[in-house]
C-alpha cells in the first residue's frame, strides 16, 4: 500500500488507501476510517489500552505535578499534573522501521 503524501498521513490518505485496497466506495472508506479512529479514542477515554497486533499499543498515562525549569532563564516553574497519550510500537513495527533505515548494499 503506497501513501500519496510522503510527509504526513491524513485521514483522507487512509480512506483513499482503504478505497484502493479493499474496494469500498470512497464514502464508505472514509466512514470506516472515522469509525476506527472514534473507537480507538473512546476506548482510551474509557481507560482501556488499545493494542493493534503488529503495530503497537496506545494507552493513557497520568503524570504527577512536578517542578520544571525554564531552559532560558533557569527559573523553576510548576508543571501541573496531566494525562498523556503513550504509544509503544510492537517489535514487528520496530524491525520494519529499523530495516528501512539501514542502507542497502
XYZ file of C-alpha atoms in Angstrom, residues 63-69 76-82:
14
model
C 1.742 12.283 35.134
C 2.113 13.839 38.568
C 2.660 17.524 39.245
C 6.341 18.421 39.318
C 8.773 21.295 39.222
C 10.318 22.086 35.847
C 12.911 24.609 34.833
C 11.719 26.954 38.392
C 8.171 26.556 37.088
C 5.445 24.234 38.399
C 4.179 21.754 35.809
C 0.611 20.676 36.559
C -0.483 17.051 36.621
C -1.866 15.835 33.323
